[in-house]
Amino acid sequence: RPHEPIYVPKGEEKISFDIPTNYLNNRYQPVANGILSRFNNESQSSVSIKPISIPDLSLPLSLSRRDNFSLFIPSHRKMSGQLTDMFLGMRTVEDLLSLAVYCRDRMNAQMFVYALSVAILHRPDTKNLPIPQLSEIFPDKYMDGSIFHRAKEEANVVPIGSRTPIEIPLELTATDADPEHRVAYWREDIGINLHHWHWHLVYPFDGPSIAVNKDRRGELFYYMHHQIMARYNTERLCNNLPRVRRLLNLREPIPEAYFPKLDQMVAGRAWPARPAGFTLSDIDRNADQLRFDLSDLERYRDRIIEAVHTQSVRTDQGGIIQLDEVTGIDILGNIMEASILSPDRTYYGDLHNLGHVAISFCHDPDNRYLENFGVMGDSTTAMRDPIFYRWHAFINSIFTQFKDSLPAYTSQQLSFPGVTVTDCRINTPRANPNTLSCHWKKSDIDLSRGLDFTPRGSIMARIQHLDHDEFSYSITVNNSNDGDVTGNVRIFMAPKFDETGHHFNFNEQRKLMIEMDKFVAKLKRGQNIISRKSVESSLTIPFEATFRNLDRNRPNEQDLQNFDNFNFCGCGWPQHMLVPKGTKQGYPMDMFVMISNYELDRVMQAEPSGCYDGISFCGLRDLKYPDVRPMGFPFDRIGQNTVGMLNDFLIPNMNVQQITIRFSEFIKS
Ligand code: CUO
């Protein structure tokens, strides 16, 4: 029965599970009646859990419930991989539910949620089930622990419907005495961190083949993280900070500090901080079965750089694979991350992942203080820390070296005969043409799924975040071909000036090009005006997929149901972070528009069903990445013949417009 329907509670409906007594944790079995009746009292309906024969869970159970879980730690990866396999292997949804219920109170909660989420995303019979936002299941990964005491207090005393959201101030983790704090609003943005977690959930680097072996996953690892770097560097320039320096020397003290102010609720501990000036060390932690030296990382790095220089990699079968224009970057992405698709994981190692681990344990590399890893050790929290960007700037620089070794695109590859982009502009209501407007906004996250308290019901945290006014693009295109043609419209933006106020040359500016949108447009003969709204961006998921800005204090059944409908596809850049912050005076950027020939770009495959958001960063579920061009086209490869400025790169099917981004301190609620 592969497509058996599963019961999904609507909105706030309270359901209970009718659980076989021996499914309860051993400690609870003697008091089963009392426990089950206590929980079942409040429920409006009940789901019966079928007893099944439980597979051998000894490996995943070997991680304590009180430990933190990290995919970057190979032993944790092995356990979660086995658990995911079991969830994927359950014959029916009913059996899956039984196993999940059995595991729920026995397993490490984070590993359980990870493995179950991967299984739900990849099983044909559950892939349309909504996965709750991680910020709601584990709000402690996103918010200061003091919030939760206040939330429980409010929920204990105030009835549902009258509860006031708990306000979270913007200045949470540091002050502007640390210049890096100027971009903390970006690094600590809940939507950005959720996207990153969700991306790694959709593209795991280890585990069952059905989850890992996806079209161009290594290339997407490169491109999505490259775009994160371009966006972060742009944000830094808006805040008068220089672009990120690569973490090149692993033995130098790290000046960037990070004090996360997050509590690990399950472990009952604070996430470790990293004061300024810490140095990385060899890692030797028996308890985590983790042992490697910094010299191992340096060796992996040198081998990968050699592969880039020779444009070839070796395989563990003794063969050689050429890194060519089409698949080279995909292979390199899998080697660098590393995923299990790496052609020789022993030789090229696990550079990126172990870099995360070395950084996250720099405060206790040999476990003498029994300390847990820092935020860099978890893809849920890693983007909060400034060091994430220094590490990824280094990783990205190796990818760039490879791309630079390829020939530049020929004018034939870039052009679209007969198609001329004569004008492109931005329209924002109540603003000058070609002006984007950013401001603060306050939005709500429901904490109730992630906190234990009675009586149940929503309790919101209200957070301040960046947002922008909706806008639209207007692009004028002349088609002098004999008939209609189809174009692929590619929109990017990049800062105009570097940190010293000098005009970027093309080679530097193209590395900062942030993708804003990509879509298909029919072009009739003659003049065409293409109009496209910012909320339609191919990068983003809707605002409602991140926040519950519904009826504020009194979300009703319909609101909550709408939210869950929105929440089917969690991967994608958050809509509220589409536009860089800009400055009060107005930050100048270049908007670049290119129309390529869709007939040369298209992938022949079935129409996508289900998720159709966030495609540029997340691809299409069960299908190929829907653009045959290399990711980042046309800026990923400019060869050795670097032309001077962006304008020198333009041909008729491209155009550039100078735009301005204005930021106002105004808080919209
Ligand atoms: Cu997304 Cu380093 O890969 O965190």
XYZ file of C-alpha atoms and ligand atoms in Angstrom:
673
model
C 0.000 0.000 0.000
C 2.485 2.604 -1.085
C 0.148 5.618 -1.098
C -1.760 5.043 2.059
C -3.088 8.360 3.361
C -1.696 9.543 6.649
C -3.593 11.509 9.232
C -2.496 15.152 9.362
C -3.915 17.200 12.215
C -5.512 20.418 11.082
C -4.262 23.566 12.733
C -4.526 23.298 16.491
C -6.519 20.071 16.621
C -5.255 18.001 19.516
C -4.633 14.383 18.653
C -3.307 11.596 20.772
C -1.559 8.380 19.852
C -2.938 5.087 21.037
C 0.439 3.528 21.786
C 1.181 -0.105 22.660
C 2.462 -0.009 26.235
C 5.750 -1.647 25.315
C 6.451 1.227 22.903
C 6.879 3.558 25.815
C 10.307 4.161 27.178
C 11.137 1.434 29.759
C 11.031 3.939 32.576
C 7.430 4.850 31.745
C 5.984 1.399 31.160
C 5.035 0.720 34.828
C 3.089 4.004 34.910
C 1.720 3.738 31.371
C -1.950 4.118 32.262
C -1.451 7.331 34.147
C 0.742 8.843 31.434
C -1.462 7.913 28.489
C -4.680 9.030 30.126
C -3.086 12.345 31.121
C -2.115 13.138 27.531
C -5.201 11.623 25.968
C -7.536 13.686 28.151
C -6.955 16.828 26.131
C -7.178 15.170 22.718
C -9.997 15.494 20.204
C -9.088 12.450 18.150
C -6.818 9.476 18.431
C -4.433 7.660 16.063
C -3.872 4.008 16.722
C -0.253 2.851 16.524
C 0.165 -0.610 15.076
C 2.633 -2.893 16.870
C 5.420 -3.932 14.488
C 8.617 -5.880 14.976
C 11.201 -3.241 15.788
C 14.503 -3.437 13.863
C 17.862 -3.439 15.639
C 18.310 0.153 16.816
C 21.454 -0.365 18.866
C 23.669 1.882 16.711
C 21.445 4.996 16.640
C 20.598 4.429 20.312
C 24.269 4.657 21.201
C 24.067 8.459 20.990
C 22.746 9.738 24.289
C 19.520 11.692 24.312
C 21.333 14.458 26.183
C 24.152 14.847 23.634
C 24.246 17.357 20.864
C 24.062 15.872 17.379
C 26.181 16.912 14.410
C 26.192 15.601 10.890
C 29.746 16.835 10.555
C 30.881 14.181 13.077
C 31.374 10.923 11.149
C 30.133 8.657 13.975
C 26.902 10.667 14.307
C 26.532 10.566 10.542
C 26.762 6.772 10.588
C 24.068 6.499 13.248
C 21.687 8.918 11.575
C 22.355 7.263 8.187
C 21.296 3.916 9.583
C 18.191 5.393 11.220
C 17.260 7.201 7.986
C 17.662 3.930 6.101
C 15.265 2.244 8.501
C 12.676 4.991 8.168
C 13.017 4.852 4.378
C 12.762 1.076 4.407
C 9.451 0.858 6.294
C 6.970 -0.847 4.023
C 3.996 1.455 4.671
C 3.325 4.818 6.240
C 1.612 3.031 9.093
C 4.812 1.068 9.803
C 6.870 4.246 9.517
C 4.635 5.900 12.065
C 5.005 2.930 14.418
C 8.775 2.993 14.210
C 8.845 6.776 14.629
C 6.654 6.569 17.730
C 8.855 3.821 19.156
C 11.998 5.912 18.576
C 10.592 9.262 19.615
C 11.283 9.097 23.352
C 14.302 6.844 23.181
C 16.516 8.540 20.610
C 18.561 11.652 20.568
C 15.878 14.172 19.576
C 17.927 16.057 16.984
C 19.058 12.897 15.244
C 15.492 11.601 15.316
C 14.096 14.761 13.706
C 16.880 14.833 11.120
C 16.507 11.182 10.081
C 12.710 11.335 10.026
C 12.750 14.585 8.025
C 15.109 13.129 5.387
C 12.921 10.030 5.172
C 9.701 12.052 4.847
C 11.274 14.181 2.091
C 12.404 11.152 0.118
C 9.705 8.507 0.568
C 7.243 8.534 -2.350
C 4.320 8.109 0.054
C 5.231 10.975 2.415
C 7.044 13.522 0.303
C 4.060 15.839 0.294
C 3.774 15.829 4.064
C 4.697 19.124 5.658
C 7.802 19.073 7.821
C 7.393 21.550 10.669
C 9.894 24.402 10.648
C 12.929 23.572 12.740
C 12.598 26.940 14.478
C 9.348 25.615 15.916
C 10.629 22.171 16.934
C 13.959 23.387 18.306
C 13.506 27.108 18.974
C 16.587 26.911 21.218
C 18.732 26.796 18.073
C 17.520 30.212 17.058
C 16.745 32.174 20.215
C 18.247 33.140 23.534
C 17.199 30.708 26.286
C 15.790 33.458 28.486
C 12.961 33.813 25.967
C 11.699 30.342 26.828
C 11.327 31.018 30.532
C 9.301 34.110 29.699
C 7.256 32.172 27.147
C 6.434 29.370 29.607
C 5.507 31.918 32.255
C 3.152 33.643 29.839
C 1.656 30.344 28.670
C 1.182 29.035 32.217
C -0.645 32.108 33.410
C -2.411 33.617 30.407
C -5.103 31.704 28.516
C -4.826 30.970 24.772
C -5.977 33.941 22.744
C -4.766 36.568 25.237
C -1.079 35.674 25.259
C 1.341 38.427 24.328
C 4.260 37.581 22.039
C 7.689 37.639 23.690
C 9.724 40.432 22.099
C 13.305 39.594 21.118
C 15.584 42.628 20.831
C 17.895 42.990 17.835
C 21.050 43.586 19.935
C 21.067 40.055 21.258
C 24.534 38.572 20.850
C 26.931 41.538 20.937
C 27.248 45.299 20.571
C 28.669 47.428 17.789
C 31.921 47.623 19.796
C 32.638 44.534 17.694
C 32.472 45.711 14.063
C 31.391 42.211 12.992
C 28.189 42.713 14.946
C 27.023 45.160 12.262
C 26.021 42.202 10.141
C 24.739 40.011 12.989
C 21.144 40.755 11.919
C 21.992 38.915 8.689
C 24.058 36.060 10.113
C 21.500 35.361 12.836
C 18.429 35.755 10.678
C 16.087 32.847 11.350
C 14.982 32.517 7.714
C 18.569 32.351 6.420
C 19.533 29.735 8.997
C 16.398 27.720 8.256
C 17.200 27.797 4.555
C 20.702 26.516 5.219
C 19.421 23.676 7.429
C 16.779 22.793 4.876
C 19.257 22.829 2.003
C 21.473 20.327 3.793
C 18.388 18.234 4.542
C 17.479 18.097 0.839
C 21.124 17.563 -0.197
C 22.691 15.339 2.483
C 26.329 14.424 1.824
C 25.984 10.978 3.373
C 23.224 8.422 3.802
C 21.035 6.425 1.455
C 21.688 6.845 -2.258
C 18.126 8.057 -2.921
C 18.868 11.070 -0.706
C 22.450 11.801 -1.769
C 22.644 10.941 -5.455
C 20.852 13.934 -6.963
C 21.417 15.773 -10.215
C 24.356 18.232 -9.934
C 24.380 18.148 -6.116
C 28.125 18.889 -5.933
C 27.712 21.859 -8.253
C 24.787 23.118 -6.221
C 26.882 22.836 -3.043
C 29.372 25.141 -4.746
C 26.794 27.530 -6.180
C 24.476 27.901 -3.196
C 27.392 28.581 -0.834
C 29.052 30.853 -3.410
C 25.849 32.885 -3.529
C 25.727 33.014 0.283
C 29.246 34.481 0.181
C 28.332 37.034 -2.511
C 25.272 38.085 -0.513
C 27.176 38.274 2.782
C 29.987 40.329 1.197
C 27.430 42.690 -0.311
C 25.779 43.034 3.102
C 29.183 43.794 4.645
C 29.903 46.494 2.084
C 26.501 48.064 2.857
C 27.589 48.150 6.514
C 30.982 49.655 5.829
C 32.840 46.413 6.451
C 35.423 44.926 4.087
C 34.777 41.706 2.220
C 35.553 38.504 4.131
C 39.166 37.352 4.355
C 39.695 33.669 3.586
C 40.713 31.401 6.452
C 43.910 30.413 4.695
C 46.223 29.685 7.573
C 44.713 27.122 9.929
C 47.397 27.792 12.558
C 46.864 31.508 12.998
C 44.778 32.888 15.884
C 41.227 33.725 14.776
C 40.409 37.337 15.601
C 36.658 36.989 15.025
C 34.880 35.993 18.239
C 31.391 34.601 18.610
C 29.257 34.318 21.734
C 26.058 32.593 20.611
C 23.809 33.113 23.672
C 21.922 29.997 22.777
C 21.035 27.242 25.221
C 20.883 23.595 24.289
C 17.581 22.810 25.909
C 17.914 19.027 25.797
C 21.457 19.025 27.115
C 20.650 21.841 29.552
C 23.855 23.680 28.634
C 24.882 26.831 26.843
C 26.426 26.537 23.375
C 30.165 27.130 23.761
C 31.528 30.531 22.816
C 34.740 31.309 20.924
C 36.580 34.332 22.337
C 38.850 36.380 20.054
C 42.309 34.970 19.360
C 41.542 31.249 19.635
C 43.674 28.892 17.574
C 42.647 25.625 15.936
C 44.282 22.397 17.126
C 44.508 18.756 16.178
C 41.312 17.004 17.230
C 41.452 13.929 19.428
C 38.105 13.207 21.091
C 37.621 9.586 21.931
C 34.056 10.083 23.091
C 33.073 11.296 19.614
C 35.328 8.774 17.818
C 36.962 11.785 16.277
C 40.661 12.033 15.544
C 42.374 14.100 12.873
C 45.201 16.599 12.619
C 45.316 20.020 11.056
C 48.023 18.608 8.803
C 45.405 16.163 7.445
C 43.277 19.125 6.386
C 46.303 20.784 4.825
C 47.101 17.603 2.908
C 43.521 17.303 1.604
C 43.629 20.968 0.600
C 46.899 20.531 -1.322
C 45.602 17.440 -3.116
C 42.419 19.232 -4.154
C 44.373 22.255 -5.359
C 46.608 19.928 -7.351
C 43.481 18.395 -8.911
C 42.344 21.894 -9.892
C 45.726 22.680 -11.441
C 45.842 19.450 -13.407
C 42.083 19.527 -14.136
C 41.896 15.874 -13.206
C 41.137 13.758 -10.149
C 42.001 10.228 -9.225
C 39.490 7.588 -8.263
C 39.708 4.942 -5.584
C 39.667 2.375 -8.396
C 42.980 3.693 -9.688
C 41.484 5.661 -12.575
C 41.618 9.323 -13.588
C 38.648 11.597 -14.284
C 39.081 14.834 -16.200
C 37.496 17.918 -14.634
C 35.820 19.312 -17.714
C 33.545 22.289 -18.363
C 30.365 20.315 -17.856
C 30.851 17.974 -14.912
C 34.146 19.207 -13.406
C 32.560 21.545 -10.873
C 30.079 18.878 -9.779
C 32.872 16.385 -9.067
C 34.913 19.055 -7.316
C 31.906 20.018 -5.137
C 31.480 16.416 -4.025
C 35.207 16.084 -3.310
C 35.392 19.305 -1.352
C 32.332 18.934 0.848
C 32.950 15.875 0.958
C 29.955 13.784 -0.045
C 29.911 10.037 -0.510
C 29.939 10.740 -4.268
C 33.566 11.866 -3.994
C 35.583 9.663 -6.388
C 38.266 9.033 -3.744
C 37.263 9.950 -0.237
C 40.382 8.471 1.319
C 42.753 10.522 -0.817
C 40.851 13.833 -0.965
C 39.401 13.459 2.522
C 36.592 15.441 4.025
C 38.003 18.963 3.884
C 34.982 21.212 4.277
C 33.174 19.076 6.856
C 36.237 18.538 9.020
C 36.984 22.269 8.839
C 33.589 22.844 10.432
C 34.487 20.256 13.097
C 37.971 21.668 13.862
C 36.541 25.157 14.284
C 33.616 23.965 16.375
C 35.912 22.127 18.843
C 38.723 24.685 19.054
C 37.752 25.403 22.689
C 38.117 21.732 23.731
C 39.942 19.758 21.025
C 40.744 16.742 23.234
C 37.541 16.705 25.290
C 39.371 17.368 28.546
C 36.602 19.749 29.623
C 33.753 17.539 28.336
C 32.549 20.448 26.249
C 30.273 20.163 23.265
C 30.901 21.618 19.801
C 30.211 25.270 19.018
C 27.660 26.564 16.507
C 29.926 25.770 13.515
C 29.342 22.077 14.257
C 25.687 22.160 13.257
C 24.282 23.257 9.886
C 21.282 24.641 11.791
C 23.380 27.235 13.584
C 26.663 27.523 11.637
C 25.730 30.621 9.641
C 25.425 32.667 12.842
C 29.185 32.704 13.376
C 31.500 35.109 11.442
C 34.017 32.267 11.064
C 31.537 30.370 8.845
C 32.144 32.965 6.130
C 35.934 32.927 6.506
C 35.919 29.150 6.118
C 33.533 29.211 3.182
C 35.473 32.085 1.554
C 38.452 29.725 1.525
C 36.398 26.817 0.156
C 34.869 29.112 -2.456
C 38.282 30.387 -3.549
C 39.300 26.868 -4.624
C 36.122 26.571 -6.691
C 36.875 29.966 -8.237
C 40.410 28.819 -9.103
C 38.928 25.910 -10.993
C 36.360 28.061 -12.796
C 39.115 30.506 -13.739
C 41.080 27.705 -15.354
C 38.266 27.075 -17.845
C 37.977 29.056 -21.072
C 35.738 32.107 -21.124
C 32.307 31.741 -22.703
C 32.382 32.400 -26.417
C 30.145 35.156 -27.776
C 28.104 32.391 -29.369
C 27.443 30.879 -25.921
C 26.464 34.259 -24.517
C 24.415 35.746 -27.330
C 20.785 35.396 -28.364
C 20.600 36.503 -32.011
C 17.788 38.939 -32.742
C 17.064 39.654 -29.066
C 17.997 43.054 -27.626
C 17.325 44.178 -24.063
C 16.742 47.878 -24.619
C 15.834 48.832 -21.058
C 15.493 47.384 -17.571
C 14.242 49.095 -14.448
C 12.791 48.594 -11.019
C 9.483 49.973 -9.841
C 8.705 50.240 -6.152
C 5.459 51.856 -5.006
C 6.051 55.208 -3.322
C 9.765 55.314 -4.282
C 11.787 56.798 -7.129
C 12.344 54.544 -10.148
C 15.219 52.103 -9.705
C 15.120 52.472 -5.947
C 14.631 49.624 -3.503
C 13.495 50.312 0.055
C 14.534 48.286 3.104
C 13.358 48.627 6.696
C 12.961 46.583 9.862
C 9.939 44.466 10.492
C 8.630 42.469 13.437
C 7.330 38.966 12.846
C 6.217 36.038 14.937
C 7.424 32.482 15.370
C 5.305 29.951 17.259
C 7.312 28.405 20.106
C 4.673 25.970 21.286
C 5.876 22.917 19.351
C 9.329 23.243 20.865
C 8.435 23.942 24.497
C 6.893 21.726 27.116
C 4.119 23.436 29.008
C 0.440 23.157 29.797
C -2.095 24.322 28.927
C -1.035 23.996 25.300
C -1.778 26.500 22.539
C 0.314 28.998 20.594
C 2.869 31.195 22.260
C 4.750 33.511 19.944
C 8.234 35.007 19.924
C 8.300 38.341 18.108
C 11.568 38.987 16.330
C 12.905 41.995 14.478
C 14.371 41.336 11.036
C 15.265 43.055 7.785
C 12.586 43.364 5.123
C 11.964 45.337 1.942
C 9.036 46.867 0.109
C 7.728 44.659 -2.649
C 8.849 45.784 -6.094
C 8.721 44.705 -9.724
C 11.089 44.548 -12.665
C 10.172 46.022 -15.996
C 12.297 44.834 -18.910
C 11.921 46.067 -22.477
C 13.057 43.600 -25.112
C 13.130 43.822 -28.856
C 12.783 40.595 -30.816
C 13.814 41.063 -34.455
C 13.570 37.352 -35.286
C 10.979 36.245 -37.828
C 8.700 34.784 -35.178
C 8.144 34.313 -31.468
C 11.046 33.045 -29.383
C 11.406 32.003 -25.743
C 13.932 33.646 -23.467
C 15.395 32.768 -20.090
C 15.566 35.991 -18.104
C 18.479 36.116 -15.641
C 18.596 38.969 -13.156
C 21.607 39.690 -10.924
C 22.788 42.610 -8.795
C 26.220 43.586 -7.491
C 27.751 46.517 -5.594
C 29.401 49.181 -7.776
C 32.197 50.271 -5.447
C 34.723 48.407 -3.319
C 35.509 49.105 0.355
C 37.840 51.980 -0.611
C 35.241 53.666 -2.832
C 36.811 52.583 -6.136
C 34.730 51.266 -9.006
C 34.868 47.481 -9.096
C 36.485 46.110 -12.203
C 34.503 43.399 -13.935
C 36.520 40.501 -12.553
C 35.897 41.574 -8.946
C 32.322 42.722 -9.448
C 31.170 39.517 -11.124
C 32.198 37.546 -7.989
C 29.685 39.628 -6.031
C 26.818 39.165 -8.484
C 23.867 37.955 -6.438
C 21.155 36.129 -8.288
C 17.773 37.829 -7.847
C 15.557 35.889 -10.234
C 15.473 33.599 -13.247
C 12.366 32.892 -15.290
C 11.127 31.983 -18.734
C 9.472 34.628 -20.918
C 7.810 34.357 -24.328
C 8.996 37.067 -26.687
C 6.739 37.985 -29.562
C 8.090 39.622 -32.655
C 8.826 43.318 -32.084
C 8.815 45.069 -28.749
C 7.985 43.258 -25.506
C 7.681 44.618 -21.989
C 8.295 41.945 -19.379
C 6.963 42.593 -15.930
C 7.927 40.453 -12.956
C 7.210 40.828 -9.245
C 9.827 40.461 -6.513
C 7.650 37.926 -4.668
C 7.873 35.626 -7.700
C 11.663 35.280 -7.387
C 13.055 31.844 -8.278
C 15.284 32.035 -5.210
C 12.795 32.565 -2.490
C 10.129 30.876 -0.433
C 7.183 33.029 0.644
C 7.309 35.132 3.763
C 4.654 32.892 5.339
C 6.967 29.886 5.059
C 9.241 31.481 7.648
C 6.938 33.484 9.883
C 3.468 33.257 11.297
C 2.442 36.845 10.762
C -1.180 35.929 10.691
C -3.693 37.273 13.083
C -0.904 38.149 15.511
C -2.100 37.340 19.034
C -5.075 35.285 18.035
C -4.200 32.898 15.253
C -7.321 31.023 14.300
C -7.769 27.590 12.814
C -7.829 28.864 9.239
C -4.663 30.933 9.698
C -2.749 27.989 11.054
C -3.959 25.745 8.288
C -2.877 28.290 5.693
C 0.518 28.390 7.342
C 0.909 24.635 7.115
C -0.111 24.708 3.459
C 2.618 27.230 2.781
C 5.090 25.144 4.618
C 5.349 22.212 2.245
C 8.592 23.355 0.657
C 10.967 24.749 3.232
C 14.099 24.997 1.087
C 14.687 28.404 -0.466
C 16.058 31.812 0.375
C 13.689 33.694 2.694
C 11.730 36.333 0.799
C 12.379 38.955 3.493
C 16.159 38.688 2.847
C 16.022 38.959 -0.947
C 17.354 42.528 -0.994
C 20.611 43.647 0.693
C 20.100 46.242 3.425
C 21.508 49.217 1.519
C 22.286 52.437 3.399
C 20.388 55.450 4.678
C 22.017 57.631 2.020
C 21.220 55.090 -0.697
C 23.573 52.286 -1.704
C 24.461 52.105 -5.415
C 24.365 48.733 -7.156
C 24.307 47.528 -10.733
C 21.327 45.477 -11.801
C 22.230 43.162 -14.679
C 19.641 41.551 -16.931
C 20.421 38.921 -19.544
C 18.065 37.003 -21.779
C 19.489 33.722 -22.988
C 17.920 31.383 -25.504
C 15.600 29.061 -23.613
C 15.871 26.455 -26.353
C 19.565 26.084 -25.469
C 18.972 26.244 -21.696
C 16.015 23.975 -21.231
C 16.089 20.504 -19.753
C 13.750 18.020 -21.383
C 11.863 16.485 -18.515
C 8.421 16.154 -16.970
C 6.647 19.188 -15.553
C 7.424 19.624 -11.864
C 4.686 18.896 -9.389
C 4.580 20.057 -5.803
C 7.321 22.462 -4.729
C 7.971 25.282 -7.147
C 9.747 27.733 -4.835
C 13.411 28.390 -4.208
C 14.443 26.538 -7.372
C 17.653 28.469 -8.076
C 19.200 27.270 -4.795
C 17.272 24.071 -4.189
C 16.480 22.560 -7.595
C 13.304 20.625 -8.319
C 12.218 17.645 -6.289
C 12.790 14.333 -8.153
C 13.854 16.183 -11.325
C 16.991 17.575 -12.896
C 18.170 21.104 -12.151
C 16.060 22.992 -14.684
C 18.803 24.929 -16.490
C 21.555 23.211 -18.479
C 23.897 26.204 -18.212
C 26.573 26.048 -15.518
C 25.249 27.468 -12.265
C 26.184 31.126 -11.976
C 26.139 31.593 -15.771
C 27.279 33.988 -17.258
C 29.541 35.181 -14.405
C 31.095 31.911 -13.280
C 33.691 31.760 -16.087
C 35.532 34.634 -17.644
C 38.769 32.808 -18.511
C 42.088 34.610 -18.710
C 40.858 37.401 -20.990
C 39.351 39.548 -18.275
C 37.618 42.509 -19.819
C 37.825 45.804 -17.956
C 34.443 46.836 -16.589
C 30.947 45.381 -16.517
C 29.897 47.579 -19.457
C 32.619 46.024 -21.605
C 31.031 42.611 -21.069
C 27.632 43.635 -22.408
C 26.219 42.400 -25.690
C 22.716 43.192 -27.066
C 20.842 40.518 -25.087
C 22.158 42.058 -21.842
C 21.581 45.363 -20.112
C 22.597 47.111 -16.913
C 20.803 49.638 -14.752
C 22.197 51.500 -11.793
C 19.900 51.111 -8.814
C 19.864 52.454 -5.285
C 18.934 50.661 -2.077
C 17.675 52.912 0.697
C 17.456 51.698 4.261
C 15.216 53.271 6.852
C 15.343 52.517 10.620
C 11.556 52.446 10.567
C 10.073 49.261 12.083
C 7.021 47.906 10.299
C 4.937 45.602 12.414
Cu 26.437 24.661 4.294
Cu 29.625 24.580 5.391
O 28.171 23.794 4.192
O 27.760 24.590 5.925
